PDB file of C-alpha atoms in Angstrom:
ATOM      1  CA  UNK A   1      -2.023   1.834 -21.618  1.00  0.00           C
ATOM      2  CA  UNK A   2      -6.195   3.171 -22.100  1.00  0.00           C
ATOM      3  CA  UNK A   3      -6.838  -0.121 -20.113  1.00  0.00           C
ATOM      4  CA  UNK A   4      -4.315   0.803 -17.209  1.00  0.00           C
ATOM      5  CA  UNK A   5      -5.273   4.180 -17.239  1.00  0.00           C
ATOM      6  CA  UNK A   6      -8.627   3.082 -17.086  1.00  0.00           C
ATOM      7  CA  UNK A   7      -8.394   0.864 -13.958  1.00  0.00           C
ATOM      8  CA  UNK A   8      -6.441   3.364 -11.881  1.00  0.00           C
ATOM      9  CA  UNK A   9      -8.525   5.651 -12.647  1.00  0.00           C
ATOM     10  CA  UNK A  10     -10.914   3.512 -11.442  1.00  0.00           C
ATOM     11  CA  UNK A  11      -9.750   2.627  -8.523  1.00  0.00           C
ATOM     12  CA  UNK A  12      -8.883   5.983  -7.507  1.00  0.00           C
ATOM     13  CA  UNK A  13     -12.441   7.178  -7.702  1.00  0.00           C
ATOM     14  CA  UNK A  14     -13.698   3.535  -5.577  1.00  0.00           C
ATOM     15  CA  UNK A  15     -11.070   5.132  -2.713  1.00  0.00           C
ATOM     16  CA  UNK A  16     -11.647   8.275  -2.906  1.00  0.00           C
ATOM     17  CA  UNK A  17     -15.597   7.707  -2.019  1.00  0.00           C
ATOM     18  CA  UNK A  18     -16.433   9.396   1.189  1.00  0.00           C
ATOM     19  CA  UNK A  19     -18.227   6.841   2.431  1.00  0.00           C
ATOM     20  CA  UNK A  20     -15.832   5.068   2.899  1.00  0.00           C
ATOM     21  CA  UNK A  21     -13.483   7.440   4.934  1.00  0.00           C
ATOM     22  CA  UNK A  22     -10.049   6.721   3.144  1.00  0.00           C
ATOM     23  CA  UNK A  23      -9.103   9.608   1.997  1.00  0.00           C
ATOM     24  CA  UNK A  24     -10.295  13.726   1.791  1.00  0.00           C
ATOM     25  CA  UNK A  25      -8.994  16.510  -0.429  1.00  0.00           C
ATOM     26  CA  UNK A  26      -5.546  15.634  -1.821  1.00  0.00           C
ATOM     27  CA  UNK A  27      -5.090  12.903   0.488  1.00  0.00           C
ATOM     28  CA  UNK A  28      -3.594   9.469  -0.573  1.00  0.00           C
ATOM     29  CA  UNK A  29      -1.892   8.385  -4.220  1.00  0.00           C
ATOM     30  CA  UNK A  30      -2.170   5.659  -6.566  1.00  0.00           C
ATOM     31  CA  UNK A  31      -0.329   3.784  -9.408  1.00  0.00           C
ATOM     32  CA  UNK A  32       0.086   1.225 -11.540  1.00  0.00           C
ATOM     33  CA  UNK A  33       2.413  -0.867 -13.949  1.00  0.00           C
ATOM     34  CA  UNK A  34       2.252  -0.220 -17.491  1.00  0.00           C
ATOM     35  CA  UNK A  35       5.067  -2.401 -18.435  1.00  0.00           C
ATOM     36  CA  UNK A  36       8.367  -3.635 -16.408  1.00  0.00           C
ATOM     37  CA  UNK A  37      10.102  -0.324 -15.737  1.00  0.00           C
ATOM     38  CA  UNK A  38       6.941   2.094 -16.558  1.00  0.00           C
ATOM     39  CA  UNK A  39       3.966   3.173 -14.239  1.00  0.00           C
ATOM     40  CA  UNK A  40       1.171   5.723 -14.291  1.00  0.00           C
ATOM     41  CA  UNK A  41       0.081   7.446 -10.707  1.00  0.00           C
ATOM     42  CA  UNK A  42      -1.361  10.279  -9.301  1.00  0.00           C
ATOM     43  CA  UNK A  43       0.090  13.660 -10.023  1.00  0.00           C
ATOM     44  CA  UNK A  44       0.374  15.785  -7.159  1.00  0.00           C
ATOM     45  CA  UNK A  45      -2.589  18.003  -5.728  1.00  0.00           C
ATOM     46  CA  UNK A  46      -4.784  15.855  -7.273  1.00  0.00           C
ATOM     47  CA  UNK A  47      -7.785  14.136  -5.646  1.00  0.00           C
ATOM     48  CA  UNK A  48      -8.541  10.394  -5.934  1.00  0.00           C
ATOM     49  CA  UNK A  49     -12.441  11.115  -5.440  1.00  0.00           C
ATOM     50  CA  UNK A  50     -12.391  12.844  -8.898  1.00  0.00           C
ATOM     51  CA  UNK A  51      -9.863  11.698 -10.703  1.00  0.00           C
ATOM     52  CA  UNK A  52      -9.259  11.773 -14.358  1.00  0.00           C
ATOM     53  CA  UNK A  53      -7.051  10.517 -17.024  1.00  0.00           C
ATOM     54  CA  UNK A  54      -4.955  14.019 -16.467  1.00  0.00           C
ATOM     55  CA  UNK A  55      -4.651  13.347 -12.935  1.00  0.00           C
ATOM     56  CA  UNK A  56      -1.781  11.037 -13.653  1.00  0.00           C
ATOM     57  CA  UNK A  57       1.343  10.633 -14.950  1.00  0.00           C
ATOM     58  CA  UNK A  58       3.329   8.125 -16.258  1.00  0.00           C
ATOM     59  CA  UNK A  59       6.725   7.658 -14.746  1.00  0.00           C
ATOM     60  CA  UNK A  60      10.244   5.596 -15.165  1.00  0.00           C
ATOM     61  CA  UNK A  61      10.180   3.720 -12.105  1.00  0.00           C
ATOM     62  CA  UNK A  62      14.086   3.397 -13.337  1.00  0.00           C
ATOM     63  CA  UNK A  63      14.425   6.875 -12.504  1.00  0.00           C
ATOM     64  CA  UNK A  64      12.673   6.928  -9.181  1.00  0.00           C
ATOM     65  CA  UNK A  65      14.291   3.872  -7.402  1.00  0.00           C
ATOM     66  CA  UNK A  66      18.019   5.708  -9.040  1.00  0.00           C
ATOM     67  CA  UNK A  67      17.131   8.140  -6.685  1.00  0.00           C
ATOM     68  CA  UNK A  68      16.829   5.860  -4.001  1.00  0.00           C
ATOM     69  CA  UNK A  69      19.386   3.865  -4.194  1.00  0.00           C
ATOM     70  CA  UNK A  70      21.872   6.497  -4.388  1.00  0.00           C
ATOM     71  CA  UNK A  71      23.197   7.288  -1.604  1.00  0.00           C
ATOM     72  CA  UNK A  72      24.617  10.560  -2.590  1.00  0.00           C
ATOM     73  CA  UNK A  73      20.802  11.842  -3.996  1.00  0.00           C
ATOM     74  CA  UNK A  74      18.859  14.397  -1.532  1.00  0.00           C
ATOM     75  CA  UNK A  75      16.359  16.983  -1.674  1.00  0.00           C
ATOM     76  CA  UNK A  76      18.010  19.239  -4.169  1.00  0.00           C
ATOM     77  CA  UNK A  77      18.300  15.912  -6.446  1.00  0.00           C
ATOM     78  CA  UNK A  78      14.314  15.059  -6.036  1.00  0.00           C
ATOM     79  CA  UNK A  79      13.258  18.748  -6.652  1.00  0.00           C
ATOM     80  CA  UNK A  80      15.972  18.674  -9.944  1.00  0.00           C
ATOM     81  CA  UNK A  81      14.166  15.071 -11.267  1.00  0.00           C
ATOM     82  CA  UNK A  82      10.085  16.117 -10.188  1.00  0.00           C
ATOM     83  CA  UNK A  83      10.533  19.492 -11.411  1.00  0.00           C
ATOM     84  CA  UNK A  84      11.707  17.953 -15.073  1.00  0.00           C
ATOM     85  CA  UNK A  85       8.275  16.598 -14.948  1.00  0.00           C
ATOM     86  CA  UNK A  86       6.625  20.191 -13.569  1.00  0.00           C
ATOM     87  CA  UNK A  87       8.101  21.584 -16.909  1.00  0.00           C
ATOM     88  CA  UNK A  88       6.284  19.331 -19.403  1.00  0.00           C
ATOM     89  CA  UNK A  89       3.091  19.004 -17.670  1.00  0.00           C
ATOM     90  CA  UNK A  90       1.769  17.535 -14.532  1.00  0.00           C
ATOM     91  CA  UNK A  91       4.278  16.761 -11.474  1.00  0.00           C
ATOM     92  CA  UNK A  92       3.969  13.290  -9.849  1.00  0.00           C
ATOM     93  CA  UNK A  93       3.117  13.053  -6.328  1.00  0.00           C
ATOM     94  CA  UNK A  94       6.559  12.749  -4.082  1.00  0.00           C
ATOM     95  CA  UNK A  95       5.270   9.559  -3.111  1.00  0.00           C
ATOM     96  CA  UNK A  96       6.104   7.917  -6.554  1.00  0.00           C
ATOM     97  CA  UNK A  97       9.264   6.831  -5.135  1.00  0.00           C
ATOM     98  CA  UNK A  98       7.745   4.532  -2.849  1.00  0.00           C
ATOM     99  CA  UNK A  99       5.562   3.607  -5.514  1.00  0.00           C
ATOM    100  CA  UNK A 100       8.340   2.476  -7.899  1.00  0.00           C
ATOM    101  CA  UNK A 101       9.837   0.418  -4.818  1.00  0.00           C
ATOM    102  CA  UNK A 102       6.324  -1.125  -3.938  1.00  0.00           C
ATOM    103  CA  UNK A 103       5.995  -2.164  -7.973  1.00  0.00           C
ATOM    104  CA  UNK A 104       9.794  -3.516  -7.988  1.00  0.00           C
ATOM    105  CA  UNK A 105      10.847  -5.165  -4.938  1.00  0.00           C
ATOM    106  CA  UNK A 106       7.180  -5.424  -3.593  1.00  0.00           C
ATOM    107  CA  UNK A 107       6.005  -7.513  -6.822  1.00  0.00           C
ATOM    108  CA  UNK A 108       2.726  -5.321  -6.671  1.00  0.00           C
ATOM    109  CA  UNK A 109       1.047  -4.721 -10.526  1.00  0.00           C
ATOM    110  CA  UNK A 110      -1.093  -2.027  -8.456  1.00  0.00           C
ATOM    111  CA  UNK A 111      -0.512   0.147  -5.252  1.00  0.00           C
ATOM    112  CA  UNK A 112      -3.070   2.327  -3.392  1.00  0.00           C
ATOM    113  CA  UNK A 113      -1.767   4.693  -0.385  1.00  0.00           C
ATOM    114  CA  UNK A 114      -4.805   5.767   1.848  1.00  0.00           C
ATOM    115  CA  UNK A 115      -5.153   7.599   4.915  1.00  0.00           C
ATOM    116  CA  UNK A 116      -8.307   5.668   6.346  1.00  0.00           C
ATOM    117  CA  UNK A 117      -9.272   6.856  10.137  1.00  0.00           C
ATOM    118  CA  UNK A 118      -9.661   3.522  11.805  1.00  0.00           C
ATOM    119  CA  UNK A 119      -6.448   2.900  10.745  1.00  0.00           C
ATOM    120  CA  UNK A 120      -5.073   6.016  11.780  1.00  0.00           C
ATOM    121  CA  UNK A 121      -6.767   6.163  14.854  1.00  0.00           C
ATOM    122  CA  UNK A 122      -3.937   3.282  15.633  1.00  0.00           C
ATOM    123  CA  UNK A 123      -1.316   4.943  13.934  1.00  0.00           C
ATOM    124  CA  UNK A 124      -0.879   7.754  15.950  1.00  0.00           C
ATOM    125  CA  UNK A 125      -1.448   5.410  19.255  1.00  0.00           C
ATOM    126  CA  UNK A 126       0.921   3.580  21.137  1.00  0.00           C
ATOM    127  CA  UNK A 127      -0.233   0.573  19.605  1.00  0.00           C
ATOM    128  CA  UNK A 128       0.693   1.365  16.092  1.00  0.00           C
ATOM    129  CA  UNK A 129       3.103  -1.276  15.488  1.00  0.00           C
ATOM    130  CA  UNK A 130       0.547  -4.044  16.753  1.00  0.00           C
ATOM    131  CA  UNK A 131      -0.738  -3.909  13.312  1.00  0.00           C
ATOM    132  CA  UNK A 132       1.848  -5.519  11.621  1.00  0.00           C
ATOM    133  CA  UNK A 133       2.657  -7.717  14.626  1.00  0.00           C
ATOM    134  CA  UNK A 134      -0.630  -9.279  15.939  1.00  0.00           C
ATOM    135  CA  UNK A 135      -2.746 -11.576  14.479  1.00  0.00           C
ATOM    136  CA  UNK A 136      -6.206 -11.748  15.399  1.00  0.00           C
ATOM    137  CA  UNK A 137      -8.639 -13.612  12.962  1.00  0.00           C
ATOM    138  CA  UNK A 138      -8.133 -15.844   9.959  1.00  0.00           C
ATOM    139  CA  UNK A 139      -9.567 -13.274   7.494  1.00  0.00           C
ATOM    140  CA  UNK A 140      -6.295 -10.915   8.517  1.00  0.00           C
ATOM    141  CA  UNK A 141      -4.095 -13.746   7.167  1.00  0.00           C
ATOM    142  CA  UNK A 142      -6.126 -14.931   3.718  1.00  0.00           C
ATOM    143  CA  UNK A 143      -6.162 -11.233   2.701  1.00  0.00           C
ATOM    144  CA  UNK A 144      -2.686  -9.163   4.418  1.00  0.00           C
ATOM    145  CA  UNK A 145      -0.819 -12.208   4.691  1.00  0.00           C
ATOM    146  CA  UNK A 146       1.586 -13.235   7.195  1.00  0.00           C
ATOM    147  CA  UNK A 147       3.589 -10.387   7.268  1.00  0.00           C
ATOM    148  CA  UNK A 148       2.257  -6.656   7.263  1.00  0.00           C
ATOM    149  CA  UNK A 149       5.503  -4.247   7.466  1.00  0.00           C
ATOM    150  CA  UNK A 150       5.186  -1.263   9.908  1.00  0.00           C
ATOM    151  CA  UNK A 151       7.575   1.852   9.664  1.00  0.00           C
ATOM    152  CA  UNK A 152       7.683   4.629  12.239  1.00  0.00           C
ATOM    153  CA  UNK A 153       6.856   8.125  10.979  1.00  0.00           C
ATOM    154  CA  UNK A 154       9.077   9.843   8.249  1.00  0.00           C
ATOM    155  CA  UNK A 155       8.680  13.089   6.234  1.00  0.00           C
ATOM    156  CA  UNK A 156       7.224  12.013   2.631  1.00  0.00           C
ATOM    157  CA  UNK A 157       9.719  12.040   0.076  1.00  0.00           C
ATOM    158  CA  UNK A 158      13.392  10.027  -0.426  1.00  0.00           C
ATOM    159  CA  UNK A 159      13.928   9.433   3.187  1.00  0.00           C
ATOM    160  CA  UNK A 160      10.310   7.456   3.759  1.00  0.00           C
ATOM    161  CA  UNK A 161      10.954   5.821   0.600  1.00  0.00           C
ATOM    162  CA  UNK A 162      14.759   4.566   1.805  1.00  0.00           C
ATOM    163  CA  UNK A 163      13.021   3.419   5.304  1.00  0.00           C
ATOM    164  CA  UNK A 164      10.457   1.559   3.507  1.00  0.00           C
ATOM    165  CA  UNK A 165      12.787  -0.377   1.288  1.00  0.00           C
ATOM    166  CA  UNK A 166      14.958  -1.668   3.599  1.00  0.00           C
ATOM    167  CA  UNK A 167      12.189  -2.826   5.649  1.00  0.00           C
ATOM    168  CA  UNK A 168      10.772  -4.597   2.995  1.00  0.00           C
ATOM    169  CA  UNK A 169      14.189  -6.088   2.260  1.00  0.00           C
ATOM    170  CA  UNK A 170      14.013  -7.002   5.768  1.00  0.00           C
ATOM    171  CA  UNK A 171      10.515  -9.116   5.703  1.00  0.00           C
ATOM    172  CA  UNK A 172      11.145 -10.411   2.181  1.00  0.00           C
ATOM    173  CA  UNK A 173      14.836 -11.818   3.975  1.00  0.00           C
ATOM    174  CA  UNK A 174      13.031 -13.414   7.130  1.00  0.00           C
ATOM    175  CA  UNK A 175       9.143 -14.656   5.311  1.00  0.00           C
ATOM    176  CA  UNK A 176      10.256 -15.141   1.402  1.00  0.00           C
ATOM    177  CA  UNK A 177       7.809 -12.898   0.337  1.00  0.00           C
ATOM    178  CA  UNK A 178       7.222  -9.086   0.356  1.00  0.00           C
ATOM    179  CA  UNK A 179       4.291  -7.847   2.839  1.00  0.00           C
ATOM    180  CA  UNK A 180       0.979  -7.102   0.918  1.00  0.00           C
ATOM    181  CA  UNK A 181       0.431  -3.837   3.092  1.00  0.00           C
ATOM    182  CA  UNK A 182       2.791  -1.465   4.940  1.00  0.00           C
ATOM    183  CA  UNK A 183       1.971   0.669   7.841  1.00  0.00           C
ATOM    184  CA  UNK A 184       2.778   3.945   8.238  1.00  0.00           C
ATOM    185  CA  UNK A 185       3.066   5.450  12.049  1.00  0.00           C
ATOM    186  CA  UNK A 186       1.358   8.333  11.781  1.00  0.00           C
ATOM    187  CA  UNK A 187       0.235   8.536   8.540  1.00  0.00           C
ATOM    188  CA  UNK A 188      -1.839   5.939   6.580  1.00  0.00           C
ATOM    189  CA  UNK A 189      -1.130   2.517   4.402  1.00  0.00           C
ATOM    190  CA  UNK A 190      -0.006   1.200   1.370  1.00  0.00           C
ATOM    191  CA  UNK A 191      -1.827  -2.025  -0.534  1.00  0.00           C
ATOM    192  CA  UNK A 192       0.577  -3.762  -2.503  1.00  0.00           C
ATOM    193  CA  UNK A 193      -1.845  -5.637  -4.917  1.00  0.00           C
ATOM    194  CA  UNK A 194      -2.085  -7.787  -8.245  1.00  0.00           C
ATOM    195  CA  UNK A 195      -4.852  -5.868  -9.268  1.00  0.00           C
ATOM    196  CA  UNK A 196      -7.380  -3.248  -8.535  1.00  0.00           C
ATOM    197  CA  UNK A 197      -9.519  -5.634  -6.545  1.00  0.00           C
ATOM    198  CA  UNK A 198      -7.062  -7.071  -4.986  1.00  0.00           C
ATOM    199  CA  UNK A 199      -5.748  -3.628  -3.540  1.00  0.00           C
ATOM    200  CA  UNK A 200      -9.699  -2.547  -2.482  1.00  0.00           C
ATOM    201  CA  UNK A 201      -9.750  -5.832  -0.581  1.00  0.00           C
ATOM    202  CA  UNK A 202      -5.945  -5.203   1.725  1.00  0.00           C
ATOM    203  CA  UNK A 203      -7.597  -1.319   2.290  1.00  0.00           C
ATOM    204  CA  UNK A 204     -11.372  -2.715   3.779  1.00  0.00           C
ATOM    205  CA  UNK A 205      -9.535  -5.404   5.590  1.00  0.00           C
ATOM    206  CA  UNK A 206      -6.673  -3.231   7.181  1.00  0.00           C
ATOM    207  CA  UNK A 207      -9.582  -1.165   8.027  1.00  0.00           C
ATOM    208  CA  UNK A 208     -11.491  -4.049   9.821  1.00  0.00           C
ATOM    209  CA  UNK A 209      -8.126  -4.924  11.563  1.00  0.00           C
ATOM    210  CA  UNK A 210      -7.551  -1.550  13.122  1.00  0.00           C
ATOM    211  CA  UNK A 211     -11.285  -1.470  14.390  1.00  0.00           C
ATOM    212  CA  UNK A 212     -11.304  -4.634  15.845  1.00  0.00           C
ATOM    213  CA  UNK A 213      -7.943  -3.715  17.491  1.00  0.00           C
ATOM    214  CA  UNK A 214      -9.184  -0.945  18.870  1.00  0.00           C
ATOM    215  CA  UNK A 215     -12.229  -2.068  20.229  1.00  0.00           C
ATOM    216  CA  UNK A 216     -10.137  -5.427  21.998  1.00  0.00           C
ATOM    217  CA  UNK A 217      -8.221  -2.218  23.499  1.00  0.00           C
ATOM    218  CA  UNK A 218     -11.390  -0.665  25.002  1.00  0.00           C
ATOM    219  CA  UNK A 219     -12.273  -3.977  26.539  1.00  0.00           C
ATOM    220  CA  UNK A 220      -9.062  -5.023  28.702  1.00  0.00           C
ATOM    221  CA  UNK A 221      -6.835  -5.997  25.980  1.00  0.00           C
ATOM    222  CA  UNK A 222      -5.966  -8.406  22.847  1.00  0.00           C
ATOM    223  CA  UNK A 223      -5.957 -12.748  21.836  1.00  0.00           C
ATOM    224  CA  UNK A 224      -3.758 -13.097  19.383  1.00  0.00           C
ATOM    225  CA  UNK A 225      -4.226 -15.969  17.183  1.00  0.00           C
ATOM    226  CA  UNK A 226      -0.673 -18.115  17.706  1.00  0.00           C
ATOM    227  CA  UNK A 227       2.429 -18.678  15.484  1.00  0.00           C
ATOM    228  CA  UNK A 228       0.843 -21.991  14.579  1.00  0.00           C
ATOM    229  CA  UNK A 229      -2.333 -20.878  13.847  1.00  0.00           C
ATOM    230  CA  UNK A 230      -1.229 -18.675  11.908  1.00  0.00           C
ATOM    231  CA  UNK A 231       0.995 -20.807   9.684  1.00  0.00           C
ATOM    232  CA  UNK A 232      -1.561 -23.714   9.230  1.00  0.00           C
ATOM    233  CA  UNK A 233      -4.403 -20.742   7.889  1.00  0.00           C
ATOM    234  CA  UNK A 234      -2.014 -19.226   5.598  1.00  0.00           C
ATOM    235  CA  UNK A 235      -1.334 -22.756   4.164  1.00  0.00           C
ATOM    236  CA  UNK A 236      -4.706 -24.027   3.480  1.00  0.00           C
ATOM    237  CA  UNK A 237      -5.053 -25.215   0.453  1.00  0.00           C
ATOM    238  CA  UNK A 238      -8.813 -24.005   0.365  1.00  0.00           C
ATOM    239  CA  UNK A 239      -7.563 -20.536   1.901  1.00  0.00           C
ATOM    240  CA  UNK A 240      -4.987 -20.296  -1.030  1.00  0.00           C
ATOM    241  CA  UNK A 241      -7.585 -21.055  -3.166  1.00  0.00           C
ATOM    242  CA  UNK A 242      -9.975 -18.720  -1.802  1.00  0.00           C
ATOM    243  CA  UNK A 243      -6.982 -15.614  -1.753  1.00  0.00           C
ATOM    244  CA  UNK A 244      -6.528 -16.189  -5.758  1.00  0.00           C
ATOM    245  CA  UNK A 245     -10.462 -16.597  -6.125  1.00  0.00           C
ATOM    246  CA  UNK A 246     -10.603 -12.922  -4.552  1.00  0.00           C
ATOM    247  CA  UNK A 247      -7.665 -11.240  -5.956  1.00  0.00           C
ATOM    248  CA  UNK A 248     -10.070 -11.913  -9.234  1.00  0.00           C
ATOM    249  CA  UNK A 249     -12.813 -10.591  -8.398  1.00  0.00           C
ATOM    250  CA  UNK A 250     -13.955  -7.268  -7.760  1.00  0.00           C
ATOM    251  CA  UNK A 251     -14.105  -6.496  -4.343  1.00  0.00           C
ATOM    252  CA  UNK A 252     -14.083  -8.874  -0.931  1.00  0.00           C
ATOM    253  CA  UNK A 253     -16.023 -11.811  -0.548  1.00  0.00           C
ATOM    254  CA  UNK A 254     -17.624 -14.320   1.951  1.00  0.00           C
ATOM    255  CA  UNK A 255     -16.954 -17.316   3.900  1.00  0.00           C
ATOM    256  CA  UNK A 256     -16.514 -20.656   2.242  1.00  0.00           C
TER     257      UNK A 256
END
């Protein structure tokens, strides 16, 4: 656990930079596995630009995706299961539910939720769901993959978590594997990662997406690479190569 703790802690601070516009005050969450049905993340109210080992807590995920996959569970259920925590010491953030689902069903070891403004900027457009749809250099494919997952705006909590599993049900039924970052309309990302780096590099690349999106916007309008281009990138065997090469390493990387 030090070790885990460690990294997210970490990791937490790397986002929470303001140079790099991810995140201010309480903004954003963070977690990682500690074993198969255990994870540390960020308590609520705490921010990622300072964290601390007491700025997280370590969680069930058993407990949190119980909550979600009961249909019976609402509000009064969360407050009754969060507030167990509140009486012991630090309450996770709300968000941990979507954490447990992005560590289970996603296959992510670590998860970062940021609110970055290029990305947002998107978000709360029109053309928020041309994120996970369009395709528009080969970079967007090594390091999101194929399939980014994009759900419309939802209240924090059990019903956002609910929406997002079933949408990643949806992507792992129709691509085989579950999306390395999901979209939020209206409210920020998630970067489903292997490790720390790995979850730095999906957040600086969503961001580069969203730009360059924006900016084709501003000048009449948007190329999308093709289905087939698309397919033959992500199966490169030098681009495969180059994705596990990163994932490794600390943070992004260059052409070659």
């Amino acid at each position: 656990m030090p070790s885990e703790l460690r990294t997210l802690v970490e990791l937490s601070r790397t986002l929470g930079e303001p140079s790099r516009d991810l995140v201010i005050l309480a903004e954003g969450n963070t977690s990682i596995r500690t074993d198969p049905d255990r994870m540390l993340v960020k308590a609520s109210g705490s921010q990622l630009g300072t964290a601390v080992d007491e700025d997280f807590v370590e969680v069930d995920t058993r407990t949190m995706l119980d909550l979600v996959n009961d249909s019976s569970a609402g509000a009064n259920d969360v407050e009754r299961v969060f507030g167990e925590f509140a009486r012991t010491g630090k309450r996770p953030s709300v968000e941990a539910m979507l954490h447990a689902i992005c560590l289970s069903a996603g296959g992510a070891s670590v998860v970062g939720h940021t609110h970055p403004v290029p990305v947002n900027i998107v978000l709360c457009s029109p053309h928020a769901q041309r994120l996970s749809s369009d395709v528009l250099f080969p970079e967007q494919v090594v390091i999101l993959g194929r399939n980014p997952a994009f759900v419309p705006y939802l209240d924090p909590g059990l019903t956002l978590a609910r929406a997002v599993q079933r949408e990643m049900r949806r992507r792992i039924e129709l691509d085989g594997v579950p999306p390395k970052v999901i979209y939020l309309g209206n409210h920020g990302i998630f970067a489903l990662g292997q490790s720390a780096a790995e979850v730095l590099q999906i957040t600086a690349m969503a961001v580069k997406v969203s730009r360059i999106l924006s900016g084709a916007l501003t000048l009449g309008g948007v190329h999308t690479l093709s289905e087939h281009d698309v397919a033959r990138i992500d199966g490169r065997p030098d681009e495969i190569y180059r994705r596990q090469v990163l994932a490794s390493t600390q943070e992004g990387g260059s052409d070659g």
